[in-house]
Coordinates of C-alpha atoms in Angstrom, one line a residue:
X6 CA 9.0 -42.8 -2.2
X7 CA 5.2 -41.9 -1.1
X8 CA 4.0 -38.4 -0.8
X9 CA 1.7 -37.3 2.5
X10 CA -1.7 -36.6 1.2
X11 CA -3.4 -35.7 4.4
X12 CA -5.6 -32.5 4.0
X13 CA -4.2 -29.2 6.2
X14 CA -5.6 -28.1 8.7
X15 CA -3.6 -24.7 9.5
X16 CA -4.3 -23.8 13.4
X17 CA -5.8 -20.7 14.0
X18 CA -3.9 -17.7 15.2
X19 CA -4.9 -14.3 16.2
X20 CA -2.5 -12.4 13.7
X21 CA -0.7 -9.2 15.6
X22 CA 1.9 -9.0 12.6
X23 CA 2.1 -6.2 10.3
X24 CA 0.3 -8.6 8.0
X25 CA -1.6 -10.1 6.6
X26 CA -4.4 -9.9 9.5
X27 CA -7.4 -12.2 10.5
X28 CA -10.0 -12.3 7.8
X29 CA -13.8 -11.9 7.9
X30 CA -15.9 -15.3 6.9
X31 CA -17.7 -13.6 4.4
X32 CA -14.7 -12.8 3.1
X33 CA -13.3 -16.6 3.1
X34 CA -16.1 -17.6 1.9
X35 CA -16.4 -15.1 -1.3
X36 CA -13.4 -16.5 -1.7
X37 CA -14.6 -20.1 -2.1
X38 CA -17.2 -19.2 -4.7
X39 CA -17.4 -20.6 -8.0
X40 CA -14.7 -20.1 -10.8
X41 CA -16.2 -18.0 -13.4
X42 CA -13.8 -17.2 -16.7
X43 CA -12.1 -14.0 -15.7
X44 CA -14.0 -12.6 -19.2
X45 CA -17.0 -13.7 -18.0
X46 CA -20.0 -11.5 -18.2
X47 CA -20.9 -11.7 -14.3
X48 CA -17.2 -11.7 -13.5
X49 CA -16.8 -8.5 -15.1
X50 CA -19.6 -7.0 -13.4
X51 CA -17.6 -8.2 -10.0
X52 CA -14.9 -5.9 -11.3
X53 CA -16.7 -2.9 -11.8
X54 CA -17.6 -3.4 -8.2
X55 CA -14.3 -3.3 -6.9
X56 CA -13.2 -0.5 -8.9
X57 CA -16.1 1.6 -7.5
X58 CA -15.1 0.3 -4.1
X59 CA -11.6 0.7 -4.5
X60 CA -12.2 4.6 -4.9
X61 CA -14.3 5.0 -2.3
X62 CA -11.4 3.2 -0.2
X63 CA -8.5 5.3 -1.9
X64 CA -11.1 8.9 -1.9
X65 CA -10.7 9.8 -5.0
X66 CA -12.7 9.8 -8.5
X67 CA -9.2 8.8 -10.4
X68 CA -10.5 6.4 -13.5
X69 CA -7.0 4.8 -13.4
X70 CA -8.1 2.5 -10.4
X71 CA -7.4 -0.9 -9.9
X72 CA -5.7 -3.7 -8.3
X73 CA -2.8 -4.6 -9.2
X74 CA -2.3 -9.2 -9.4
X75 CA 0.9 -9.3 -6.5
X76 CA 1.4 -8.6 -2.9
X77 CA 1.9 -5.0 -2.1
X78 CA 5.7 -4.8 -3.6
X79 CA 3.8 -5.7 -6.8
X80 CA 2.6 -2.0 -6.9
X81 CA 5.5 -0.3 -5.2
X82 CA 7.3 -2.1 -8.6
X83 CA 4.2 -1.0 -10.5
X84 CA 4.0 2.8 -9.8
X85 CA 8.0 2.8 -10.3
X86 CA 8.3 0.8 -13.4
X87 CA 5.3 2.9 -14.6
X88 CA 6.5 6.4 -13.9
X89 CA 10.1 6.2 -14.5
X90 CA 12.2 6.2 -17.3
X91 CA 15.8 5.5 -17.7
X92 CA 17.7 8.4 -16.3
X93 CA 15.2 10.2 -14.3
X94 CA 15.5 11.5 -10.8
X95 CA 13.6 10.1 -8.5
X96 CA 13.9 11.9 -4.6
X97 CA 12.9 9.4 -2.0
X98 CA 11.8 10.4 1.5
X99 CA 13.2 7.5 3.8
X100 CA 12.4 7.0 7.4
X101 CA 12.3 3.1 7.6
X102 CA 12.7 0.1 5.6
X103 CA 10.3 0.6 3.0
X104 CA 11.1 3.9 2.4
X105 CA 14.6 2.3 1.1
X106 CA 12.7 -0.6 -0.5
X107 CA 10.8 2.0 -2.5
X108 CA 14.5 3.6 -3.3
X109 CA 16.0 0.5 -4.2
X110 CA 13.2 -0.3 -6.7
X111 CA 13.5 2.7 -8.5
X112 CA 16.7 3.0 -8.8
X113 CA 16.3 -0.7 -10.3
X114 CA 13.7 1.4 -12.7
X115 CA 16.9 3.4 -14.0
X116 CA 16.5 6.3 -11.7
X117 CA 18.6 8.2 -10.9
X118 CA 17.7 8.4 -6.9
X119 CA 18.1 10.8 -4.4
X120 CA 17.7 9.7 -1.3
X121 CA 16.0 12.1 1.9
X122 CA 16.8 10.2 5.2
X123 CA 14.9 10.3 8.2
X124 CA 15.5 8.8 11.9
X125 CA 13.8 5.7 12.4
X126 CA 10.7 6.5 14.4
X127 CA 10.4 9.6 12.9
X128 CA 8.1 11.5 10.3
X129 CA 9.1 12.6 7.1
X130 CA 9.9 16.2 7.5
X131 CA 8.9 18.2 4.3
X132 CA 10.9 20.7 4.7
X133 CA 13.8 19.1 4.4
X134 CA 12.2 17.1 1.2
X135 CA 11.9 20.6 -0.3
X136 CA 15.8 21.6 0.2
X137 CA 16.5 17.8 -1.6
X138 CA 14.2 19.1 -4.4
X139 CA 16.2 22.5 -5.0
X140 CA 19.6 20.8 -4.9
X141 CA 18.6 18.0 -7.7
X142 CA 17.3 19.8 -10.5
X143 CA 14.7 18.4 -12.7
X144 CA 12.7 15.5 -10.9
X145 CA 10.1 13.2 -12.0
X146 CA 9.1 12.4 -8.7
X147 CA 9.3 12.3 -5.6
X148 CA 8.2 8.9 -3.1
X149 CA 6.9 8.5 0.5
X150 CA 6.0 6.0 2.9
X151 CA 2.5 7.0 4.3
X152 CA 2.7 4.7 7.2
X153 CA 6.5 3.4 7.8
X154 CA 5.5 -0.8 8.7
X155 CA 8.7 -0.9 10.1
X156 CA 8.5 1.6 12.5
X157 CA 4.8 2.8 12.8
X158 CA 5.6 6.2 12.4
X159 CA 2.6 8.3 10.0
X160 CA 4.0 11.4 7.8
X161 CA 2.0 14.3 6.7
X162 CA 1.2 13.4 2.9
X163 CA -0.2 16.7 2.4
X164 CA 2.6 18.9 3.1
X165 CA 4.9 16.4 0.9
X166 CA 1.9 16.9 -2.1
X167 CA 2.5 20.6 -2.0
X168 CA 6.5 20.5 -1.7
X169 CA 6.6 17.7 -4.6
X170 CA 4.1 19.6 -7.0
X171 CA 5.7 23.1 -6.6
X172 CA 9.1 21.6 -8.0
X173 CA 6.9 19.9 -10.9
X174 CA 7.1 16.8 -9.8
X175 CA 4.8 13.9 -9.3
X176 CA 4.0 12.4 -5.6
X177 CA 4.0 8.4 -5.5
X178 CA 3.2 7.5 -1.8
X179 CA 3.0 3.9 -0.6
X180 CA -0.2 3.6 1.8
X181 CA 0.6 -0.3 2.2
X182 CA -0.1 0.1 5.9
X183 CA -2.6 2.9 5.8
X184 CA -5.4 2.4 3.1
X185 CA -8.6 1.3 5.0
X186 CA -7.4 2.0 8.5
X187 CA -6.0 5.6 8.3
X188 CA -7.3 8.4 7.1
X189 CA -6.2 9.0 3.7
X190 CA -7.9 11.5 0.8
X191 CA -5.9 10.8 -2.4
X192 CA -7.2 13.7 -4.1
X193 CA -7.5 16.3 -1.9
X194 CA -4.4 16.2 -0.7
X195 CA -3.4 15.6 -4.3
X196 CA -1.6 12.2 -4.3
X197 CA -0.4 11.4 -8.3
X198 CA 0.3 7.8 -7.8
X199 CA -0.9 5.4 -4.5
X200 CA -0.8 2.0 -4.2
X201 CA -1.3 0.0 -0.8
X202 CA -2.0 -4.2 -0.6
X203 CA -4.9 -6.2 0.3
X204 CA -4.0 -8.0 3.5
X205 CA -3.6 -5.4 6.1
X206 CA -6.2 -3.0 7.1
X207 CA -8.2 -3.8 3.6
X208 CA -8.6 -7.1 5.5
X209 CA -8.6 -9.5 2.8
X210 CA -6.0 -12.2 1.9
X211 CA -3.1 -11.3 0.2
X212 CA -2.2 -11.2 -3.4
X213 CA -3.4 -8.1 -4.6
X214 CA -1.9 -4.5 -5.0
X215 CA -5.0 -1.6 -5.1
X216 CA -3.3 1.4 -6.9
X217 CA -4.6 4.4 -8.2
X218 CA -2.8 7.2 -10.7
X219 CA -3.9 10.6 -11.2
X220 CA -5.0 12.2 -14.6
X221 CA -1.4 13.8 -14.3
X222 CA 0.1 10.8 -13.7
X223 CA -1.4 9.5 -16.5
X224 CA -0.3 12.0 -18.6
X225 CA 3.6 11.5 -17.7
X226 CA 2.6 7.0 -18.1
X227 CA 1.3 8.2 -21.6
X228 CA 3.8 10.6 -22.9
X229 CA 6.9 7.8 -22.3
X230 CA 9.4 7.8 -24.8
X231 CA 10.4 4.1 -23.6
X232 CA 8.7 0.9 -23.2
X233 CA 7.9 0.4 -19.9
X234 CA 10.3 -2.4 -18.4
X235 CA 8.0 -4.9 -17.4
X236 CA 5.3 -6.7 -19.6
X237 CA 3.4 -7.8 -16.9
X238 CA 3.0 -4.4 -14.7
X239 CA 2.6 -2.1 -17.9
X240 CA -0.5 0.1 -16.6
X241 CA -0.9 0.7 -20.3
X242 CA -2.1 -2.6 -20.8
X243 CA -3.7 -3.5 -17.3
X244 CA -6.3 -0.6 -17.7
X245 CA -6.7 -2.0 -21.4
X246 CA -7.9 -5.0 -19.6
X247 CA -9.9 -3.2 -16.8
X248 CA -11.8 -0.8 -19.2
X249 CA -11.7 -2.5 -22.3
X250 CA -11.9 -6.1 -21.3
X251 CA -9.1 -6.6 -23.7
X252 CA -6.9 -9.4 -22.4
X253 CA -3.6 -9.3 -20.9
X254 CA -3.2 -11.9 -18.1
X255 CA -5.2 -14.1 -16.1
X256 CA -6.8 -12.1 -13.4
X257 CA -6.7 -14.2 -9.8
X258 CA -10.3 -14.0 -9.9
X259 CA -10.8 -15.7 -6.4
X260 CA -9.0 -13.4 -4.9
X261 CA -10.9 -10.6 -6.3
X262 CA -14.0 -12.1 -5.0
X263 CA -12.2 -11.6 -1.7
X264 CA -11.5 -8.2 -2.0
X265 CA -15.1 -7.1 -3.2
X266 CA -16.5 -8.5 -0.3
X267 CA -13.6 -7.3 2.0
X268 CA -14.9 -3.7 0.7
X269 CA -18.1 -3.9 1.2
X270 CA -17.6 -4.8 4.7
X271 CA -15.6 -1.5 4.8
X272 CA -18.5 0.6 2.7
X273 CA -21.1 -1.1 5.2
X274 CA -18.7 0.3 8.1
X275 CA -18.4 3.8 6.6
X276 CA -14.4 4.1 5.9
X277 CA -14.4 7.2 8.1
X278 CA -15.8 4.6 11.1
X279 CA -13.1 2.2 10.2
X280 CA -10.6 5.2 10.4
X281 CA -11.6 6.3 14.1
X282 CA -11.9 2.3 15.2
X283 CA -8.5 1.9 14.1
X284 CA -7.7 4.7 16.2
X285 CA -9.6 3.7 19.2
X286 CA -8.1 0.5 19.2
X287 CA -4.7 1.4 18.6
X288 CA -5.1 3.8 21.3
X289 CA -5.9 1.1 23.7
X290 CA -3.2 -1.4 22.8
X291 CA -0.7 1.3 23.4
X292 CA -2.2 2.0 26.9
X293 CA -1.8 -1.8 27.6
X294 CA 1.3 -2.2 26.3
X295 CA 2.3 1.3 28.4
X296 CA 1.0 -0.4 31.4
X297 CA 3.0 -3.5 31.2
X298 CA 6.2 -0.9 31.3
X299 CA 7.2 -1.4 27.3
X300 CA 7.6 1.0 24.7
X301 CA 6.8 1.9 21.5
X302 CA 9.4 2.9 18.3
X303 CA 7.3 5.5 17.0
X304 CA 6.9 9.0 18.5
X305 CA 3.7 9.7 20.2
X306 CA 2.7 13.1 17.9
X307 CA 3.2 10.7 14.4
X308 CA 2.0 6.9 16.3
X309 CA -0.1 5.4 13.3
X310 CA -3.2 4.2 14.5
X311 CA -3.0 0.7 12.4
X312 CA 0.4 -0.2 13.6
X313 CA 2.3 -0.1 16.7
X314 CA 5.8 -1.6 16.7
X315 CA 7.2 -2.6 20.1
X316 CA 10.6 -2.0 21.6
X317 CA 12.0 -5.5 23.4
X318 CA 13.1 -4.5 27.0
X319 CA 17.3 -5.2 26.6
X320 CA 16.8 -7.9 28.9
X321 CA 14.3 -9.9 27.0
X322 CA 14.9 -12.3 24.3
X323 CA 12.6 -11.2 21.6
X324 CA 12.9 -13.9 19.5
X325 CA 11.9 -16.1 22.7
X326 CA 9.0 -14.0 23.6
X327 CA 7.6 -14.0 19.8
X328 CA 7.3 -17.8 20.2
X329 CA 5.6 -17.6 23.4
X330 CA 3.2 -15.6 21.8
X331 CA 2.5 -17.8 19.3

């Protein structure tokens, strides 16, 4: 039998998915760099850079910052595994897919989850996240999609921060589709655990998850009475590795090269620029889109600006029309 060892050559495409998106040369070709050993003395340096970055990005002074090796799932898994122990409650806010992915992986974690549901399309309503909270008791946390992929709907993160902390309990919000493209301030608005993914509006290749745990969060990952259930995501020993240098697994140091330069371009922007060119852009999609007679899942007042998700006319064969596009 012989094997094809022709080179790939992928074609290009202009990327209007949810991800991962187009990405800058410079960042392709930090990518390409030389291998250093992921102990190495200039390597480590490059790691201090993105942790520095990665705060700016994330707006927030949180020494607990770094990404996670994995797509964006990785640190949905990671903030779960992390925070909750074997018979906690866990109250999810869900108004989309991965609002019941987040759910499903905590109740995976041994949580005992309580699940908030929303209408597709629709933001979370805090209010009613507050009622769940009085009904259950003691919770450990309480989870949010910042920007729902599936639908493009934004929730108010704030509002949910204030809810969460006056029952005691911690906030984990997943800002996969938001972090670098909407506006997001992890501290004031007093976020406990954040975690978001490097190939959407970060703008880097994926295979990294940024994530970011307040000194409060790190005070409920500290005082476990369990082992946390997975080797490889145990923050405990990640930020051994990230302060300490102290060696847990091979870092994917090409792809860290990718996102230090795919933060800098965001720095050299200004994040609150990227923010408002997001917003200006999404903004004109929408009027396109609104002008060819098609619609849009999300409601107008909570439309993210990063990501619009399109309703298929009934008479159109979406699945057809997707490989037109392409």
């Amino acid at each position: 039998m012989t094997q094809d060892t022709a080179a790939f050559m992928p074609p290009y495409r202009l990327l209007m998915g949810a991800g991962p998106s187009n990405v800058h040369p410079r960042v392709l070709q930090a990518m390409a760099s030389s291998l250093v050993g992921h102990l190495d003395p200039n390597f480590l340096a490059v790691m201090d850079d993105v942790r520095s970055l990665l705060r700016y990005v994330f707006r927030t002074e949180n020494p607990v910052t770094l990404p996670i090796s994995g797509t964006g799932t990785a640190g949905m898994e990671a903030a779960m595994v992390n925070i909750i122990e074997p018979g906690d409650t866990f109250v999810v806010a869900i108004n989309g897919y991965f609002g019941q992915r987040l759910g499903e992986i905590a109740g995976r974690s041994g949580a005992n989850v309580i699940a908030v549901e929303h209408e597709m399309g629709k933001a979370v309503d805090a209010e009613r996240v507050r009622e769940a909270l009085a009904r259950a008791g003691k919770v450990k946390a309480v989870g949010v999609v910042h920007a729902e992929t599936s639908t493009g709907a934004a929730s108010s993160i704030k509002e949910i921060a204030d809810v969460a902390h006056e029952a005691g309990a911690l906030l984990v919000v997943d800002a996969v589709t938001s972090l670098g493209g909407v506006e997001l301030h992890v501290d004031e608005w007093g976020v406990d655990v954040c975690y978001s993914c490097t190939q959407k509006c970060i703008g880097a290749p994926p295979g990294l998850a940024p994530l970011t745990l307040s000194p409060r969060a790190v005070e409920t990952l500290q005082s476990r009475t369990t082992k946390v259930r997975s080797f490889y995501l145990d923050l405990t020993e990640l930020s051994s590795y990230w302060d300490r240098r102290a060696y847990h697994h091979t870092a994917p140091i090409s792809m860290i090269y990718a996102l230090r330069e795919a933060l800098r371009l965001i720095a050299e922007e200004g994040v609150e620029a990227r923010w408002e060119r997001h917003t200006r852009n999404g903004e004109s999609l929408r009027a396109g889109l609104h002008a060819m007679g098609l619609n849009v899942v999300a409601d107008p007042e909570v439309q993210l600006p990063s990501l619009t998700a399109v309703r298929a006319p009934e008479e159109v064969d979406e699945a057809q029309a997707r490989r037109y596009l392409l």
